[in-house]
Coordinates of C-alpha atoms in Angstrom, one line a residue:
M761 CA 2.0 28.6 -62.1
K762 CA 4.8 29.2 -59.4
T763 CA 2.3 31.3 -57.4
I764 CA -0.6 27.8 -57.4
L765 CA 2.3 25.7 -56.5
A766 CA 3.0 27.8 -53.5
L767 CA -0.4 27.9 -52.5
I768 CA -0.6 24.4 -52.7
V769 CA 2.4 23.8 -50.6
S770 CA 1.2 26.8 -48.3
F771 CA -2.1 24.9 -47.8
T772 CA -0.9 21.1 -47.2
M773 CA 1.3 22.3 -44.9
S774 CA -1.2 24.4 -42.9
F775 CA -2.7 20.8 -42.3
A776 CA 0.4 18.9 -41.8
L777 CA 2.1 20.8 -39.2
P778 CA 0.3 21.9 -35.8
S779 CA 0.4 25.9 -35.2
F780 CA 1.9 26.4 -31.8
L781 CA 1.0 29.7 -30.0
M782 CA 4.1 31.8 -28.3
P783 CA 4.1 31.6 -24.4
D784 CA 2.8 35.3 -23.8
E785 CA -0.1 34.0 -26.0
A786 CA -0.9 30.5 -24.3
F787 CA -0.6 32.2 -20.7
I788 CA -1.8 35.5 -19.6
P789 CA -1.1 36.1 -15.8
H790 CA -3.1 38.7 -13.7
A791 CA -2.2 39.8 -10.0
T792 CA -4.6 42.4 -8.4
L793 CA -4.6 43.7 -4.3
N794 CA -8.5 43.6 -3.1
N795 CA -9.6 46.0 -0.3
T796 CA -9.1 43.1 2.4
M797 CA -5.2 43.2 1.4
Q798 CA -5.4 39.4 -0.4
I799 CA -4.5 38.9 -3.8
E800 CA -6.4 37.7 -6.6
A801 CA -4.3 36.1 -9.1
D802 CA -5.0 34.1 -12.0
I803 CA -3.6 32.3 -15.6
Q804 CA -5.6 32.8 -18.3
I805 CA -4.6 30.0 -20.4
A806 CA -5.7 29.5 -24.2
K807 CA -7.4 26.7 -25.9
D808 CA -6.1 23.3 -25.9
I809 CA -3.6 24.5 -23.0
Y810 CA -2.9 23.4 -19.7
L811 CA -1.2 24.1 -16.4
Y812 CA 0.6 21.7 -14.2
E813 CA -0.4 22.2 -10.7
E814 CA 3.0 21.5 -8.7
K815 CA 4.8 24.0 -11.0
I816 CA 2.7 27.0 -10.0
K817 CA 4.2 28.7 -7.2
F818 CA 4.0 32.1 -5.4
E819 CA 7.1 34.1 -3.4
L820 CA 7.2 37.6 -1.6
L821 CA 10.2 39.3 -2.8
D822 CA 11.2 42.3 -0.8
A823 CA 8.2 41.9 1.5
Q824 CA 10.1 41.9 5.0
G825 CA 7.8 41.1 8.1
I826 CA 4.8 39.6 5.5
S827 CA 4.6 36.2 4.5
I828 CA 1.9 34.0 2.6
F829 CA -0.7 32.5 5.1
N830 CA -2.8 30.5 2.5
I831 CA -3.7 30.1 -0.7
K832 CA -7.1 29.2 -2.1
A833 CA -6.6 27.1 -5.1
P834 CA -9.6 25.6 -7.5
K835 CA -9.3 21.9 -7.8
S836 CA -6.9 20.3 -10.6
V837 CA -7.5 17.0 -12.8
P838 CA -5.3 14.0 -13.5
H839 CA -3.9 14.2 -17.0
D840 CA -1.0 11.6 -17.9
G841 CA -0.1 10.6 -14.5
E842 CA 0.1 14.1 -13.6
M843 CA -2.1 16.6 -11.7
V844 CA -2.9 19.7 -14.1
F845 CA -5.5 22.9 -14.8
T846 CA -7.3 22.5 -18.1
Q847 CA -9.2 25.7 -17.5
S848 CA -7.7 29.3 -16.3
P849 CA -6.9 28.9 -12.6
N850 CA -8.0 31.4 -10.1
F851 CA -6.0 31.9 -6.8
I852 CA -6.5 34.0 -3.4
L853 CA -3.6 34.4 -1.4
T854 CA -4.2 35.7 2.2
L855 CA -1.2 37.4 3.4
Q856 CA 0.1 37.5 7.4
N857 CA 2.4 40.1 9.3
D858 CA 4.7 39.2 11.8
G859 CA 4.1 42.1 13.8
S860 CA 7.8 43.8 13.3
V861 CA 6.3 46.2 10.3
S862 CA 3.6 48.7 10.2
G863 CA 2.0 51.1 7.8
Q864 CA 2.3 51.1 4.2
Q865 CA 4.9 48.4 3.1
S866 CA 5.9 47.5 -0.9
I867 CA 6.3 44.3 -2.0
Q868 CA 6.8 42.0 -5.0
L869 CA 4.9 38.8 -5.7
K870 CA 7.1 36.2 -8.2
L871 CA 4.0 34.0 -9.9
S872 CA 6.2 30.9 -11.1
Y873 CA 4.5 28.6 -13.9
Q874 CA 4.6 26.1 -16.7
G875 CA 2.3 24.2 -18.6
C876 CA 1.9 22.3 -22.1
S877 CA -0.1 22.3 -25.4
E878 CA -2.3 19.4 -26.0
Q879 CA -0.8 19.3 -29.4
G880 CA 2.7 18.2 -28.2
L881 CA 4.5 20.9 -27.4
C882 CA 5.6 21.6 -23.6
Y883 CA 7.0 25.3 -22.8
E884 CA 9.9 26.1 -20.6
P885 CA 9.0 27.0 -16.7
L886 CA 7.8 30.8 -16.9
S887 CA 7.4 33.3 -14.0
T888 CA 6.6 37.3 -13.8
K889 CA 6.6 40.0 -11.0
F890 CA 3.5 42.1 -9.6
T891 CA 4.5 44.9 -7.3
F892 CA 2.0 46.0 -4.6
D893 CA 1.5 48.5 -1.7
I894 CA 0.2 46.5 1.5
D895 CA -1.4 48.2 4.5
T896 CA 0.1 46.1 7.2
S897 CA -2.8 47.3 9.5
K898 CA -5.5 44.9 7.8
L899 CA -3.3 42.1 8.1
K900 CA -3.9 39.4 10.6
K901 CA -0.7 38.5 13.0
V902 CA 1.3 35.1 12.3
S903 CA 0.1 34.2 15.9
E904 CA -3.5 34.7 15.2
T905 CA -3.2 32.8 11.5
T906 CA -1.3 30.0 13.6
N907 CA -4.0 29.4 15.5
I908 CA -6.4 29.6 12.7
K909 CA -4.4 27.1 11.0
E910 CA -4.0 24.5 13.7
T911 CA -7.9 24.6 14.5
A912 CA -8.7 24.3 10.4
A913 CA -6.1 21.1 10.4
K914 CA -7.5 19.3 13.6
E915 CA -11.2 19.9 11.9
V916 CA -10.4 18.9 8.5
E917 CA -7.5 16.5 8.2
I918 CA -7.4 13.4 9.8
S919 CA -6.1 10.5 9.0
Q920 CA -7.9 7.5 7.5
T921 CA -7.8 5.3 10.7
D922 CA -9.2 8.5 12.4
A923 CA -12.0 8.6 10.5
I924 CA -13.0 5.4 10.6
A925 CA -12.7 5.4 14.2
N926 CA -14.8 8.9 14.5
T927 CA -17.3 6.9 11.8
M928 CA -17.9 4.4 14.0
K929 CA -18.6 7.0 17.0
D930 CA -21.1 8.6 15.1
G931 CA -22.4 6.1 12.5
N932 CA -25.4 4.3 12.0
I933 CA -24.9 0.7 13.5
F934 CA -26.1 -1.0 10.2
I935 CA -23.8 1.3 7.9
I936 CA -21.2 0.4 9.9
L937 CA -21.4 -3.0 9.3
L938 CA -22.2 -2.5 5.5
T939 CA -19.1 -0.3 5.6
F940 CA -16.4 -3.1 7.5
L941 CA -18.2 -5.8 5.1
G942 CA -17.2 -3.8 1.7
F943 CA -13.7 -3.4 3.7
G944 CA -13.3 -7.1 4.4
L945 CA -13.9 -7.5 0.3
L946 CA -11.2 -4.8 -0.6
L947 CA -8.6 -7.0 1.9
A948 CA -9.6 -10.0 0.5
L949 CA -7.5 -9.1 -2.6
T950 CA -4.6 -8.4 -0.3
P951 CA -1.7 -10.5 -1.2
C952 CA -1.6 -11.8 2.5
V953 CA -4.9 -13.4 2.0
F954 CA -3.9 -15.6 -0.8
P955 CA -2.2 -18.4 1.2
M956 CA -5.8 -19.4 2.4
I957 CA -6.7 -20.0 -0.9
P958 CA -4.9 -23.1 -1.2
I959 CA -5.7 -23.8 2.5
I960 CA -9.7 -23.9 2.1
S961 CA -9.3 -25.8 -1.2
G962 CA -7.2 -28.4 0.4
V963 CA -9.2 -29.1 3.2
I964 CA -12.2 -29.6 1.0
I965 CA -10.6 -31.7 -1.4
S966 CA -9.1 -34.1 1.7
Q967 CA -12.9 -35.0 2.5
G968 CA -12.9 -37.5 -0.2
E969 CA -14.5 -38.1 -3.8
G970 CA -18.1 -38.5 -2.3
I971 CA -18.2 -34.5 -1.3
T972 CA -21.6 -32.6 -2.4
T973 CA -21.7 -29.2 -3.3
R974 CA -23.9 -28.6 -0.4
K975 CA -21.4 -30.1 2.3
A976 CA -18.7 -28.2 0.2
F977 CA -20.7 -25.1 0.8
A978 CA -20.9 -26.3 4.6
L979 CA -17.4 -26.8 5.0
S980 CA -16.4 -23.1 3.6
I981 CA -19.0 -21.3 6.1
V982 CA -17.5 -23.2 8.9
Y983 CA -13.9 -22.5 7.6
V984 CA -14.9 -18.9 7.4
L985 CA -17.1 -18.6 10.4
A986 CA -14.0 -19.9 12.5
M987 CA -11.7 -17.4 10.6
A988 CA -14.2 -14.6 11.6
V989 CA -14.4 -15.2 15.4
A990 CA -10.5 -15.7 15.7
Y991 CA -10.1 -11.9 14.0
T992 CA -12.8 -10.7 16.3
I993 CA -11.5 -12.2 19.5
A994 CA -8.1 -11.2 18.7
G995 CA -9.1 -7.7 17.3
V996 CA -11.0 -6.9 20.4
L997 CA -8.6 -8.0 22.9
A998 CA -5.8 -5.9 21.0
G999 CA -8.2 -2.9 21.2
L1000 CA -8.9 -3.5 24.8
F1001 CA -5.4 -4.7 26.3
G1002 CA -3.1 -2.7 23.4
A1003 CA -1.7 -5.9 23.0
N1004 CA -0.4 -7.0 19.3
L1005 CA -1.4 -10.2 19.1
Q1006 CA -0.8 -10.9 15.8
A1007 CA 2.9 -10.2 16.0
A1008 CA 2.8 -12.5 19.3
L1009 CA 2.1 -15.6 16.9
Q1010 CA 5.3 -14.8 14.6
T1011 CA 7.5 -15.9 17.2
P1012 CA 10.2 -18.6 15.4
W1013 CA 8.6 -21.3 17.4
V1014 CA 5.0 -20.8 16.2
I1015 CA 6.5 -20.0 12.7
Y1016 CA 8.0 -23.4 12.9
S1017 CA 5.2 -25.4 14.5
F1018 CA 2.5 -24.4 12.1
S1019 CA 4.8 -24.6 8.9
A1020 CA 5.2 -28.4 10.0
V1021 CA 1.5 -28.6 9.9
F1022 CA 1.1 -27.6 6.5
V1023 CA 4.1 -29.7 5.6
A1024 CA 2.0 -32.7 7.2
L1025 CA -1.3 -31.6 5.2
A1026 CA 0.5 -31.5 2.0
L1027 CA 1.8 -35.1 2.8
S1028 CA -1.5 -36.3 3.3
M1029 CA -2.2 -35.1 0.2
F1030 CA 0.3 -37.1 -1.4
G1031 CA -1.0 -40.3 -0.2
F1032 CA 1.3 -41.2 2.6
Y1033 CA -1.1 -41.3 5.2
E1034 CA -4.5 -40.6 6.2
L1035 CA -5.1 -37.5 8.4
K1036 CA -8.5 -38.3 10.9
L1037 CA -8.9 -38.1 14.6
P1038 CA -8.9 -41.0 16.4
D1039 CA -12.0 -43.7 16.4
S1040 CA -12.4 -43.2 20.1
L1041 CA -12.2 -39.3 20.0
V1042 CA -14.8 -39.5 16.8
A1043 CA -17.2 -41.9 18.8
K1044 CA -17.2 -38.8 22.1
V1045 CA -17.7 -36.1 19.6
S1046 CA -20.5 -37.3 17.2
S1047 CA -22.0 -40.9 16.2
N1048 CA -21.7 -39.1 12.6
S1049 CA -18.2 -39.5 11.3
S1050 CA -19.0 -36.7 8.8
R1051 CA -18.7 -34.0 11.7
T1052 CA -15.3 -34.7 12.5
G1053 CA -14.6 -32.8 8.6
Y1054 CA -16.5 -29.7 10.3
V1055 CA -14.3 -29.8 13.4
G1056 CA -11.1 -30.0 11.4
V1057 CA -12.1 -27.2 9.0
A1058 CA -13.2 -25.0 12.0
I1059 CA -9.5 -25.8 13.8
M1060 CA -8.0 -25.2 10.6
G1061 CA -9.8 -21.7 9.6
F1062 CA -9.3 -20.3 13.1
L1063 CA -5.8 -20.9 13.1
S1064 CA -4.9 -20.2 9.5
A1065 CA -6.7 -17.0 10.2
L1066 CA -4.1 -16.0 12.8
I1067 CA -1.2 -16.9 11.0
V1068 CA -1.7 -16.3 7.4
G1069 CA -4.2 -13.5 7.6
P1070 CA -3.4 -10.3 6.6
C1071 CA -1.6 -7.6 8.5
V1072 CA -3.0 -4.5 9.8
A1073 CA -5.1 -2.4 7.2
A1074 CA -6.6 0.7 7.8
P1075 CA -10.3 -0.8 8.8
L1076 CA -8.9 -3.0 11.2
A1077 CA -6.5 -0.4 12.6
G1078 CA -9.8 2.1 12.5
A1079 CA -11.7 -0.7 14.6
L1080 CA -9.1 -0.9 17.1
V1081 CA -8.2 2.6 17.5
Y1082 CA -12.3 2.6 18.4
I1083 CA -12.3 0.0 20.8
G1084 CA -9.1 1.3 22.3
Q1085 CA -11.0 4.8 22.9
T1086 CA -14.1 4.0 24.0
G1087 CA -14.0 0.6 25.7
D1088 CA -17.1 -0.2 23.2
A1089 CA -16.0 -4.0 22.5
V1090 CA -19.2 -4.9 21.6
L1091 CA -19.6 -2.9 18.1
G1092 CA -16.0 -3.1 17.6
G1093 CA -16.0 -6.5 17.8
M1094 CA -19.4 -6.5 15.3
A1095 CA -17.5 -4.3 13.1
L1096 CA -14.5 -6.9 12.9
F1097 CA -16.5 -10.1 12.6
S1098 CA -18.4 -8.3 9.4
M1099 CA -15.2 -7.4 7.9
S1100 CA -13.8 -10.9 8.1
I1101 CA -16.9 -12.4 6.5
G1102 CA -16.2 -9.9 4.0
M1103 CA -12.8 -11.2 3.5
G1104 CA -14.4 -14.7 3.6
L1105 CA -16.8 -14.6 1.0
P1106 CA -14.3 -15.1 -2.2
L1107 CA -12.9 -18.0 0.1
I1108 CA -16.5 -19.4 0.5
A1109 CA -16.4 -19.3 -3.3
V1110 CA -13.4 -21.1 -3.6
G1111 CA -14.3 -23.8 -1.1
V1112 CA -17.4 -24.4 -3.2
S1113 CA -16.0 -24.6 -6.6
A1114 CA -13.2 -26.9 -5.3
G1115 CA -16.4 -29.6 -4.1
K1116 CA -18.0 -28.6 -7.1
F1117 CA -15.5 -29.3 -9.6
M1118 CA -13.4 -31.9 -7.7
P1119 CA -13.0 -34.9 -10.4
K1120 CA -14.1 -38.4 -10.0
P1121 CA -11.8 -41.2 -8.7
G1122 CA -8.6 -42.2 -10.6
M1123 CA -5.8 -40.7 -12.3
W1124 CA -7.3 -37.0 -12.3
M1125 CA -8.0 -37.3 -8.5
T1126 CA -4.2 -38.0 -7.7
M1127 CA -3.0 -35.2 -9.9
V1128 CA -5.3 -32.8 -7.9
S1129 CA -4.4 -33.8 -4.5
A1130 CA -1.3 -33.7 -5.4
V1131 CA -1.6 -30.0 -7.1
F1132 CA -2.9 -28.8 -3.3
G1133 CA -0.4 -30.8 -1.7
V1134 CA 2.5 -28.5 -3.5
M1135 CA 0.2 -25.5 -2.7
M1136 CA 0.5 -26.5 0.9
L1137 CA 4.3 -27.2 1.0
G1138 CA 4.2 -23.6 -0.9
V1139 CA 2.1 -22.0 2.5
A1140 CA 4.7 -23.7 4.6
I1141 CA 7.9 -22.4 2.7
W1142 CA 6.0 -19.0 2.6
M1143 CA 5.5 -19.0 6.2
L1144 CA 9.5 -19.5 6.5
E1145 CA 10.4 -16.5 5.0
R1146 CA 9.8 -14.9 8.2
V1147 CA 12.1 -16.6 10.2
V1148 CA 15.0 -18.2 7.7
D1149 CA 17.4 -16.6 5.5
S1150 CA 16.4 -16.0 2.0
T1151 CA 19.2 -18.3 0.7
I1152 CA 17.5 -21.1 2.0
I1153 CA 14.1 -20.1 1.2
T1154 CA 15.0 -20.1 -2.5
L1155 CA 16.6 -23.2 -2.3
L1156 CA 13.0 -24.8 -0.8
Y1157 CA 10.8 -23.1 -3.8
A1158 CA 13.6 -24.5 -6.4
L1159 CA 13.5 -28.0 -4.7
L1160 CA 9.9 -28.1 -4.8
G1161 CA 9.4 -26.7 -8.3
I1162 CA 11.8 -29.2 -9.6
G1163 CA 10.5 -32.3 -7.7
F1164 CA 6.5 -31.1 -8.6
T1165 CA 8.0 -30.4 -12.0
I1166 CA 9.5 -34.1 -12.7
Y1167 CA 6.3 -35.5 -11.2
L1168 CA 4.4 -33.7 -14.1
G1169 CA 6.6 -35.6 -16.6
A1170 CA 8.8 -32.8 -17.5
L1171 CA 11.8 -35.0 -18.5
E1172 CA 9.9 -37.8 -20.1
N1173 CA 9.2 -38.3 -23.9
G1174 CA 5.3 -37.7 -25.1
G1175 CA 2.2 -36.2 -23.1
H1176 CA -0.4 -33.6 -23.4
I1177 CA 1.5 -30.7 -25.2
F1178 CA -0.3 -28.2 -22.8
K1179 CA 0.7 -29.8 -19.3
K1180 CA 4.2 -30.9 -20.7
T1181 CA 4.9 -27.2 -21.6
I1182 CA 3.9 -26.0 -18.3
A1183 CA 6.0 -28.7 -16.9
V1184 CA 8.9 -27.9 -18.6
V1185 CA 8.7 -23.9 -18.1
F1186 CA 8.3 -24.3 -14.3
F1187 CA 11.2 -26.9 -14.7
I1188 CA 13.2 -24.6 -16.5
Y1189 CA 12.6 -21.9 -13.8
S1190 CA 13.1 -24.0 -10.7
L1191 CA 16.4 -25.1 -12.3
A1192 CA 17.0 -21.1 -12.6
L1193 CA 16.4 -20.4 -9.0
L1194 CA 18.7 -23.8 -7.7
L1195 CA 21.6 -21.9 -10.1
S1196 CA 21.0 -18.6 -8.4
V1197 CA 21.6 -20.4 -5.1
L1198 CA 25.2 -22.1 -5.6
S1199 CA 26.1 -18.9 -7.2
G1200 CA 25.7 -17.3 -4.0
K1201 CA 23.0 -15.0 -5.6
P1202 CA 19.3 -16.0 -4.7
S1203 CA 17.1 -14.2 -6.3
M1204 CA 13.2 -15.3 -7.1
L1205 CA 12.5 -12.3 -9.5
Q1206 CA 16.0 -12.6 -11.6
P1207 CA 17.5 -15.7 -10.7
L1208 CA 19.9 -15.6 -13.9
S1209 CA 21.3 -12.3 -13.0
F1210 CA 24.8 -13.4 -11.8
L1211 CA 25.3 -14.2 -15.6
I1212 CA 25.5 -10.9 -16.6
S1213 CA 29.1 -9.0 -16.5
K1214 CA 30.0 -7.6 -13.3
A1215 CA 28.9 -3.7 -14.4
A1216 CA 25.3 -4.7 -15.5
P1217 CA 24.3 -6.3 -12.3
S1218 CA 25.5 -3.6 -10.0
I1219 CA 23.6 -0.9 -12.0
A1220 CA 20.4 -3.0 -12.1
I1221 CA 20.9 -3.3 -8.2
E1222 CA 21.4 0.6 -7.5
E1223 CA 18.1 1.1 -9.5
K1224 CA 16.0 -1.0 -7.9
A1225 CA 17.1 -0.8 -4.1
H1226 CA 14.8 1.6 -2.0
A1227 CA 16.1 4.1 0.0
T1228 CA 18.1 3.3 3.2
F1229 CA 16.3 3.5 6.7
T1230 CA 18.0 4.0 10.0
K1231 CA 16.5 1.2 12.0
V1232 CA 15.4 1.5 16.0
T1233 CA 13.7 -0.7 18.0
S1234 CA 12.7 1.3 21.4
I1235 CA 11.6 4.6 22.1
E1236 CA 15.3 5.7 23.3
E1237 CA 16.7 4.9 20.0
L1238 CA 14.0 7.0 18.2
D1239 CA 13.8 10.2 20.7
I1240 CA 17.6 10.4 20.0
L1241 CA 17.3 10.3 16.3
L1242 CA 14.1 12.9 16.6
Q1243 CA 16.3 15.2 18.6
K1244 CA 19.3 14.7 16.2
N1245 CA 17.2 15.6 13.1
K1246 CA 14.9 18.4 14.7
G1247 CA 14.5 20.9 12.3
K1248 CA 14.0 18.2 9.0
K1249 CA 10.7 16.2 7.8
I1250 CA 10.8 12.7 9.3
M1251 CA 9.4 9.5 8.0
L1252 CA 9.1 6.6 10.6
D1253 CA 7.9 3.2 9.1
F1254 CA 6.8 0.4 11.3
Y1255 CA 8.0 -2.5 10.0
A1256 CA 8.3 -6.5 10.7
D1257 CA 10.2 -9.2 9.1
W1258 CA 6.6 -11.2 9.1
C1259 CA 4.7 -8.6 8.0
T1260 CA 4.4 -9.5 4.0
S1261 CA 2.7 -5.9 3.4
C1262 CA 5.7 -4.3 4.9
K1263 CA 7.9 -6.5 2.4
E1264 CA 5.2 -5.6 -0.4
L1265 CA 6.4 -1.9 0.5
E1266 CA 9.8 -2.1 0.0
E1267 CA 9.8 -3.9 -2.9
V1268 CA 7.0 -2.3 -4.7
T1269 CA 6.4 1.1 -3.8
F1270 CA 9.5 2.0 -2.1
T1271 CA 11.8 1.4 -4.9
N1272 CA 9.5 3.4 -7.1
E1273 CA 12.2 6.2 -8.8
D1274 CA 9.6 8.8 -8.5
V1275 CA 8.9 7.9 -4.9
K1276 CA 12.5 7.8 -4.1
K1277 CA 13.1 11.1 -5.4
E1278 CA 10.1 12.2 -3.0
M1279 CA 11.5 10.5 0.1
D1280 CA 14.9 12.3 -0.4
R1281 CA 13.2 15.4 1.2
F1282 CA 12.6 13.1 4.5
I1283 CA 15.1 11.5 7.2
L1284 CA 14.4 8.1 7.0
I1285 CA 13.8 6.1 10.1
Q1286 CA 12.4 2.4 10.5
A1287 CA 10.9 1.3 13.5
D1288 CA 11.5 -3.0 13.4
L1289 CA 8.8 -4.4 15.5
T1290 CA 10.3 -8.2 14.2
E1291 CA 11.1 -9.6 17.7
N1292 CA 7.9 -7.9 19.1
S1293 CA 10.1 -7.5 22.5
D1294 CA 9.1 -4.9 25.3
D1295 CA 10.8 -2.3 23.7
N1296 CA 9.1 -2.9 20.5
Q1297 CA 5.5 -2.7 22.0
A1298 CA 6.3 0.1 24.4
L1299 CA 7.0 2.4 21.0
S1300 CA 4.0 0.9 19.4
K1301 CA 2.0 1.7 22.2
K1302 CA 3.4 5.1 22.6
Y1303 CA 2.5 6.1 18.9
G1304 CA -0.6 3.9 19.1
V1305 CA 0.3 1.9 16.0
F1306 CA -1.8 -1.8 16.5
G1307 CA 0.6 -3.2 13.9
P1308 CA 2.7 -2.7 10.8
P1309 CA 3.0 -1.5 8.5
A1310 CA 2.4 1.6 9.4
I1311 CA 4.0 5.0 8.4
L1312 CA 4.0 8.3 10.3
F1313 CA 5.4 11.7 9.6
F1314 CA 7.2 14.1 11.6
N1315 CA 7.2 18.0 11.0
E1316 CA 10.6 20.1 11.5
N1317 CA 9.4 20.6 15.1
G1318 CA 9.8 16.9 15.9
D1319 CA 5.8 16.7 16.4
V1320 CA 3.9 14.0 14.8
I1321 CA 1.4 14.6 11.6
P1322 CA -1.8 12.9 12.8
S1323 CA -3.7 13.3 9.7
K1324 CA -0.5 12.3 7.4
T1325 CA -0.4 8.5 9.1
T1326 CA -1.0 5.8 6.4
I1327 CA -2.0 2.0 7.9
G1328 CA -1.1 -0.9 5.2
F1329 CA 0.0 -1.1 1.8
I1330 CA -0.2 2.1 -0.4
A1331 CA 0.6 1.8 -4.5
P1332 CA 3.7 3.9 -5.8
K1333 CA 1.2 6.4 -7.4
E1334 CA -0.9 7.1 -4.4
F1335 CA 2.1 7.1 -2.0
L1336 CA 3.9 9.7 -4.3
Q1337 CA 0.3 11.8 -4.0
H1338 CA 0.2 11.5 -0.5
L1339 CA 4.1 12.8 0.0
N1340 CA 3.6 15.6 -2.3
K1341 CA 0.8 16.8 -0.1
I1342 CA 3.3 16.8 3.1

């Protein structure tokens, strides 16, 4: 009976608990030396075992004058956020000789690795050593391998911006235009374009209750075409003359002026007055008064593109690089126009829906106009973020939210439950914003963080803050830092207060814990282009930067690594992978 029970228990346990392999069974490393003095290494892995790519390291020991020139590795695959090898990987190591040794030389190769089992067990880091006798006469000299590596890097590794510029040089014109149309659709998903949604919706709604779907579509087309013309003109001029026109339009008086325009539009939405051209001017423009709507929409599309358009991204920068290098403003302008149309397609859909689903005259019409009026005020405040202190901005948002939710009936009895719920939630949030301003610690994301104990918020702030950058505004200041930190890897971030994507990089990507750890390997410098001064423009021109955000990397010799330059916002995961390759 005991024997039967033991068999049952053993049989049950064999199914209940997974069986793990010992390390020497899960991983079996090999390394051999071929006739060309290359080391061929591999790690045989058992079933359901995988290896971390970043944990595989090769190191030469007791190898005076001999070093590893290149490692040819297989392609890894993503697994739970890491790059791993799920099949036994093979590596080919090419060695080089600095010329200080000759004849036979004995060296040791240390192979380090770490992996896990799919059943849930991760093994400790492992390593093994191999000894080889090297005929140094068969190895290439360091000078030869350096030339090979530099040539390969120039041929294979180029930045995304340069790749786009090269595509324009060599590609078919129709493919180029179609490609930039796709780029525009992707840019339409960036936060910088979102403020255009209430603008185009507002100008369509303001046409009145008699608007048809056909007219809404026509007005939307006019708006997007005007926006495309603005981008094309600005882009071509910037490419030909190297002027950052977008930055020039971010000076305080321009920001204040256009914020006032949006406030005026909002007040007209609230019914304080009706915005229209003088009757005398209308008669001169056209006998058909409806056309004045098209003129106003076109002007709004042109101006809003220059003011609240997206910060420079790779497609735009690539087109500008192409124009600047070749002087071919025609193809560059066509590409930018195609990109702008792609960026405007979603806006056309918004404009048509605003006209199609616009309610009939009555209480609903008043409510819709008020909603778009609030959105216009939100855009005005959003623009002021670039030139006004964050405390004032938070206060303005709080007052806007409180006023609108009171208008919705947040403090009244009765009303529709859905509408009342939304109003009360936004009223509480807006009140929290106001309290955060009064406490001296304004915060849009955590307005009540000032209520936490003194110890807790300090920890929270420390965890969220990104690494510290040393700011420069001129070539001279940057050169001093580059010289001071020679021998170290350097990351240079081109930034401006008026650049939305720059702030998104700081608040989303640079605060990521994994990214912060990887950034610790670099000396961090930030080129502040906020003032758009002559020194700022000279600094941008020297490094071929048409506008922020742009991130450049310097090697230990103080030279830019062109292939590693990034343009526009990059999510934490992608940026971490980019840093790992430097």
